[in-house]
PDB file of C-alpha atoms in Angstrom:
ATOM      1  CA  UNK U   1      94.846  86.603 111.481  1.00  0.00           C
ATOM      2  CA  UNK U   2      98.603  87.075 110.285  1.00  0.00           C
ATOM      3  CA  UNK U   3     100.476  89.897 110.846  1.00  0.00           C
ATOM      4  CA  UNK U   4     103.143  88.449 108.848  1.00  0.00           C
ATOM      5  CA  UNK U   5     101.999  90.099 105.479  1.00  0.00           C
ATOM      6  CA  UNK U   6     105.728  90.339 103.540  1.00  0.00           C
ATOM      7  CA  UNK U   7     105.581  86.682 102.546  1.00  0.00           C
ATOM      8  CA  UNK U   8     102.719  88.249 100.327  1.00  0.00           C
ATOM      9  CA  UNK U   9     104.361  90.927  98.651  1.00  0.00           C
ATOM     10  CA  UNK U  10     106.381  90.073  95.241  1.00  0.00           C
ATOM     11  CA  UNK U  11     109.594  92.000  94.704  1.00  0.00           C
ATOM     12  CA  UNK U  12     110.065  93.146  91.140  1.00  0.00           C
ATOM     13  CA  UNK U  13     113.923  94.102  90.267  1.00  0.00           C
ATOM     14  CA  UNK U  14     114.607  96.613  87.981  1.00  0.00           C
ATOM     15  CA  UNK U  15     110.722  98.036  87.817  1.00  0.00           C
ATOM     16  CA  UNK U  16     110.267 101.028  87.202  1.00  0.00           C
ATOM     17  CA  UNK U  17     113.962 101.479  86.323  1.00  0.00           C
ATOM     18  CA  UNK U  18     117.346  99.558  86.801  1.00  0.00           C
ATOM     19  CA  UNK U  19     118.174  99.383  90.467  1.00  0.00           C
ATOM     20  CA  UNK U  20     114.619  99.686  91.912  1.00  0.00           C
ATOM     21  CA  UNK U  21     113.228  96.820  93.744  1.00  0.00           C
ATOM     22  CA  UNK U  22     109.067  97.775  93.429  1.00  0.00           C
ATOM     23  CA  UNK U  23     107.209  96.132  96.166  1.00  0.00           C
ATOM     24  CA  UNK U  24     104.198  94.765  94.278  1.00  0.00           C
ATOM     25  CA  UNK U  25     101.001  94.568  96.838  1.00  0.00           C
ATOM     26  CA  UNK U  26      98.775  93.159  93.996  1.00  0.00           C
ATOM     27  CA  UNK U  27      99.705  89.556  95.253  1.00  0.00           C
ATOM     28  CA  UNK U  28      98.696  90.509  98.600  1.00  0.00           C
ATOM     29  CA  UNK U  29      95.425  92.567  97.972  1.00  0.00           C
ATOM     30  CA  UNK U  30      94.291  89.327  95.364  1.00  0.00           C
ATOM     31  CA  UNK U  31      94.072  86.848  98.640  1.00  0.00           C
ATOM     32  CA  UNK U  32      90.776  87.831 100.004  1.00  0.00           C
ATOM     33  CA  UNK U  33      91.552  86.781 103.741  1.00  0.00           C
ATOM     34  CA  UNK U  34      95.113  88.871 103.599  1.00  0.00           C
ATOM     35  CA  UNK U  35      93.252  92.323 102.288  1.00  0.00           C
ATOM     36  CA  UNK U  36      90.970  91.578 105.110  1.00  0.00           C
ATOM     37  CA  UNK U  37      93.644  91.132 107.689  1.00  0.00           C
ATOM     38  CA  UNK U  38      95.342  94.066 106.801  1.00  0.00           C
ATOM     39  CA  UNK U  39      92.305  96.397 106.832  1.00  0.00           C
ATOM     40  CA  UNK U  40      91.412  94.578 110.194  1.00  0.00           C
ATOM     41  CA  UNK U  41      95.161  95.843 111.726  1.00  0.00           C
ATOM     42  CA  UNK U  42      94.402  99.444 110.467  1.00  0.00           C
ATOM     43  CA  UNK U  43      90.853  99.566 111.324  1.00  0.00           C
ATOM     44  CA  UNK U  44      91.569  97.922 115.057  1.00  0.00           C
ATOM     45  CA  UNK U  45      94.230 100.267 115.894  1.00  0.00           C
ATOM     46  CA  UNK U  46      92.035 103.554 114.868  1.00  0.00           C
ATOM     47  CA  UNK U  47      88.706 102.183 116.335  1.00  0.00           C
ATOM     48  CA  UNK U  48      89.090 104.456 119.578  1.00  0.00           C
ATOM     49  CA  UNK U  49      90.563 107.433 117.897  1.00  0.00           C
ATOM     50  CA  UNK U  50      87.247 108.893 116.949  1.00  0.00           C
ATOM     51  CA  UNK U  51      88.130 109.689 113.296  1.00  0.00           C
ATOM     52  CA  UNK U  52      86.023 111.927 111.338  1.00  0.00           C
ATOM     53  CA  UNK U  53      87.557 111.396 107.627  1.00  0.00           C
ATOM     54  CA  UNK U  54      89.916 109.269 106.293  1.00  0.00           C
ATOM     55  CA  UNK U  55      91.949 110.794 103.966  1.00  0.00           C
ATOM     56  CA  UNK U  56      93.486 108.660 101.230  1.00  0.00           C
ATOM     57  CA  UNK U  57      96.057 109.425  98.561  1.00  0.00           C
ATOM     58  CA  UNK U  58      95.843 109.066  94.959  1.00  0.00           C
ATOM     59  CA  UNK U  59      95.740 105.907  93.665  1.00  0.00           C
ATOM     60  CA  UNK U  60      96.750 102.894  95.746  1.00  0.00           C
ATOM     61  CA  UNK U  61      95.875 104.541  98.653  1.00  0.00           C
ATOM     62  CA  UNK U  62      92.300 104.929  97.815  1.00  0.00           C
ATOM     63  CA  UNK U  63      92.519 100.990  98.196  1.00  0.00           C
ATOM     64  CA  UNK U  64      92.889 101.165 101.792  1.00  0.00           C
ATOM     65  CA  UNK U  65      91.490 104.231 102.442  1.00  0.00           C
ATOM     66  CA  UNK U  66      88.155 103.594 101.392  1.00  0.00           C
ATOM     67  CA  UNK U  67      88.137 100.028 103.331  1.00  0.00           C
ATOM     68  CA  UNK U  68      89.204 101.746 106.353  1.00  0.00           C
ATOM     69  CA  UNK U  69      86.807 104.509 106.229  1.00  0.00           C
ATOM     70  CA  UNK U  70      84.122 101.723 105.759  1.00  0.00           C
ATOM     71  CA  UNK U  71      85.438  99.850 108.886  1.00  0.00           C
ATOM     72  CA  UNK U  72      85.591 102.977 111.134  1.00  0.00           C
ATOM     73  CA  UNK U  73      82.095 104.452 109.907  1.00  0.00           C
ATOM     74  CA  UNK U  74      84.003 107.579 108.667  1.00  0.00           C
ATOM     75  CA  UNK U  75      83.869 109.859 106.021  1.00  0.00           C
ATOM     76  CA  UNK U  76      86.218 109.425 102.670  1.00  0.00           C
ATOM     77  CA  UNK U  77      88.296 112.353 101.151  1.00  0.00           C
ATOM     78  CA  UNK U  78      90.410 111.509  98.113  1.00  0.00           C
ATOM     79  CA  UNK U  79      93.292 113.574  97.297  1.00  0.00           C
ATOM     80  CA  UNK U  80      93.906 113.938  93.723  1.00  0.00           C
ATOM     81  CA  UNK U  81      96.511 114.785  91.199  1.00  0.00           C
ATOM     82  CA  UNK U  82      95.682 118.514  89.337  1.00  0.00           C
ATOM     83  CA  UNK U  83      92.490 118.556  87.354  1.00  0.00           C
ATOM     84  CA  UNK U  84      91.309 115.171  88.435  1.00  0.00           C
ATOM     85  CA  UNK U  85      89.058 116.549  91.106  1.00  0.00           C
ATOM     86  CA  UNK U  86      85.227 118.150  89.769  1.00  0.00           C
ATOM     87  CA  UNK U  87      84.750 120.837  92.390  1.00  0.00           C
ATOM     88  CA  UNK U  88      86.679 123.662  93.659  1.00  0.00           C
ATOM     89  CA  UNK U  89      89.885 122.422  95.369  1.00  0.00           C
ATOM     90  CA  UNK U  90      92.767 123.509  97.186  1.00  0.00           C
ATOM     91  CA  UNK U  91      96.381 122.704  95.899  1.00  0.00           C
ATOM     92  CA  UNK U  92      99.833 122.371  97.065  1.00  0.00           C
ATOM     93  CA  UNK U  93     102.966 121.778  94.867  1.00  0.00           C
ATOM     94  CA  UNK U  94     105.317 119.703  96.017  1.00  0.00           C
ATOM     95  CA  UNK U  95     109.201 118.679  94.970  1.00  0.00           C
ATOM     96  CA  UNK U  96     109.655 115.488  93.397  1.00  0.00           C
ATOM     97  CA  UNK U  97     112.880 113.852  92.906  1.00  0.00           C
ATOM     98  CA  UNK U  98     113.034 115.151  88.935  1.00  0.00           C
ATOM     99  CA  UNK U  99     110.609 118.380  89.243  1.00  0.00           C
ATOM    100  CA  UNK U 100     107.373 119.064  90.884  1.00  0.00           C
ATOM    101  CA  UNK U 101     103.805 117.989  91.148  1.00  0.00           C
ATOM    102  CA  UNK U 102     100.563 119.160  92.183  1.00  0.00           C
ATOM    103  CA  UNK U 103      98.043 117.515  94.387  1.00  0.00           C
ATOM    104  CA  UNK U 104      94.391 118.606  95.194  1.00  0.00           C
ATOM    105  CA  UNK U 105      91.826 118.287  97.734  1.00  0.00           C
ATOM    106  CA  UNK U 106      87.995 119.547  97.638  1.00  0.00           C
ATOM    107  CA  UNK U 107      87.837 122.661  99.838  1.00  0.00           C
ATOM    108  CA  UNK U 108      84.637 121.427 101.236  1.00  0.00           C
ATOM    109  CA  UNK U 109      86.396 117.963 102.051  1.00  0.00           C
ATOM    110  CA  UNK U 110      87.181 118.912 105.608  1.00  0.00           C
ATOM    111  CA  UNK U 111      86.075 120.967 108.097  1.00  0.00           C
ATOM    112  CA  UNK U 112      87.981 122.444 110.719  1.00  0.00           C
ATOM    113  CA  UNK U 113      88.576 120.480 113.683  1.00  0.00           C
ATOM    114  CA  UNK U 114      87.823 117.159 112.254  1.00  0.00           C
ATOM    115  CA  UNK U 115      89.507 114.405 113.273  1.00  0.00           C
ATOM    116  CA  UNK U 116      91.883 113.244 110.266  1.00  0.00           C
ATOM    117  CA  UNK U 117      93.816 110.089 109.345  1.00  0.00           C
ATOM    118  CA  UNK U 118      95.588 110.117 106.110  1.00  0.00           C
ATOM    119  CA  UNK U 119      96.283 106.815 104.551  1.00  0.00           C
ATOM    120  CA  UNK U 120      98.639 105.397 101.805  1.00  0.00           C
ATOM    121  CA  UNK U 121      99.826 102.243 100.528  1.00  0.00           C
ATOM    122  CA  UNK U 122     103.679 103.444 100.433  1.00  0.00           C
ATOM    123  CA  UNK U 123     105.926 105.372 102.378  1.00  0.00           C
ATOM    124  CA  UNK U 124     109.315 106.065 100.670  1.00  0.00           C
ATOM    125  CA  UNK U 125     110.923 109.555 100.847  1.00  0.00           C
ATOM    126  CA  UNK U 126     107.865 111.463 102.351  1.00  0.00           C
ATOM    127  CA  UNK U 127     107.233 114.009  99.757  1.00  0.00           C
ATOM    128  CA  UNK U 128     103.902 113.024  99.165  1.00  0.00           C
ATOM    129  CA  UNK U 129     102.801 112.489 102.311  1.00  0.00           C
ATOM    130  CA  UNK U 130     104.354 115.972 103.696  1.00  0.00           C
ATOM    131  CA  UNK U 131     101.897 117.628 100.783  1.00  0.00           C
ATOM    132  CA  UNK U 132      99.052 116.196 102.396  1.00  0.00           C
ATOM    133  CA  UNK U 133      99.792 117.085 105.636  1.00  0.00           C
ATOM    134  CA  UNK U 134      99.976 120.740 104.023  1.00  0.00           C
ATOM    135  CA  UNK U 135      96.806 120.290 102.210  1.00  0.00           C
ATOM    136  CA  UNK U 136      94.741 118.936 105.479  1.00  0.00           C
ATOM    137  CA  UNK U 137      96.534 121.542 107.633  1.00  0.00           C
ATOM    138  CA  UNK U 138      95.233 124.460 104.923  1.00  0.00           C
ATOM    139  CA  UNK U 139      91.525 123.449 105.704  1.00  0.00           C
ATOM    140  CA  UNK U 140      92.145 123.103 109.629  1.00  0.00           C
ATOM    141  CA  UNK U 141      91.684 119.859 110.392  1.00  0.00           C
ATOM    142  CA  UNK U 142      93.180 117.843 112.783  1.00  0.00           C
ATOM    143  CA  UNK U 143      95.977 115.079 111.674  1.00  0.00           C
ATOM    144  CA  UNK U 144      95.463 111.898 113.958  1.00  0.00           C
ATOM    145  CA  UNK U 145      98.133 109.923 112.218  1.00  0.00           C
ATOM    146  CA  UNK U 146      99.403 108.866 108.798  1.00  0.00           C
ATOM    147  CA  UNK U 147      98.991 104.958 108.250  1.00  0.00           C
ATOM    148  CA  UNK U 148     100.738 103.175 105.419  1.00  0.00           C
ATOM    149  CA  UNK U 149     100.871  99.489 104.610  1.00  0.00           C
ATOM    150  CA  UNK U 150     104.472  99.688 103.479  1.00  0.00           C
ATOM    151  CA  UNK U 151     107.383 101.978 104.441  1.00  0.00           C
ATOM    152  CA  UNK U 152     110.590 101.734 102.795  1.00  0.00           C
ATOM    153  CA  UNK U 153     112.637 102.957 106.056  1.00  0.00           C
ATOM    154  CA  UNK U 154     116.165 103.563 104.087  1.00  0.00           C
ATOM    155  CA  UNK U 155     114.391 106.498 102.177  1.00  0.00           C
ATOM    156  CA  UNK U 156     113.842 108.106 105.379  1.00  0.00           C
ATOM    157  CA  UNK U 157     110.496 109.159 104.742  1.00  0.00           C
ATOM    158  CA  UNK U 158     109.762 109.716 108.313  1.00  0.00           C
ATOM    159  CA  UNK U 159     111.942 112.674 108.541  1.00  0.00           C
ATOM    160  CA  UNK U 160     109.694 114.599 106.267  1.00  0.00           C
ATOM    161  CA  UNK U 161     107.261 113.795 108.458  1.00  0.00           C
ATOM    162  CA  UNK U 162     108.409 114.839 111.989  1.00  0.00           C
ATOM    163  CA  UNK U 163     105.765 116.024 114.073  1.00  0.00           C
ATOM    164  CA  UNK U 164     103.083 114.035 113.167  1.00  0.00           C
ATOM    165  CA  UNK U 165     102.513 110.506 114.146  1.00  0.00           C
ATOM    166  CA  UNK U 166     103.039 107.785 111.699  1.00  0.00           C
ATOM    167  CA  UNK U 167     102.175 104.403 111.674  1.00  0.00           C
ATOM    168  CA  UNK U 168     103.385 101.452 109.050  1.00  0.00           C
ATOM    169  CA  UNK U 169     102.425  97.993 109.268  1.00  0.00           C
ATOM    170  CA  UNK U 170     105.132  96.584 106.843  1.00  0.00           C
ATOM    171  CA  UNK U 171     108.565  97.872 107.188  1.00  0.00           C
ATOM    172  CA  UNK U 172     111.768  97.334 104.617  1.00  0.00           C
TER     173      UNK U 172
END
């Protein structure tokens, strides 16, 4: 197994707007062995952590979260944008650089004191991840760690997540 995943990530300049370098994970995911390897790194890290639920963030977090939950034998709980979940939800509004957005989780998705791993593909500014922490805390579950495939360290997302353990496999 290789942990040099950067070589399989395509950089796309000026997407979605000029001055941005988009880190495209589809080139990593399209190679079966690489996808298996990146999931195995997460699964190995959390194998002894007694994770009850993997909470994954809409939408690319689902790619990693579902596979990790399966490998750990844990439940999978999606966090989605407002209006996308069919049952009663708990929601949190959070700040974006250009306004606000709302994330939701089913009110019965987590039980008090369940051990939760929060998963997403990318840690950038940390706002979305912090909002998900707030949702999990509202339901009185325990956050074991936040796990990301990629972290853009120059955007300082970890600062918004102080007090939480954070793991990123690929750091730019």
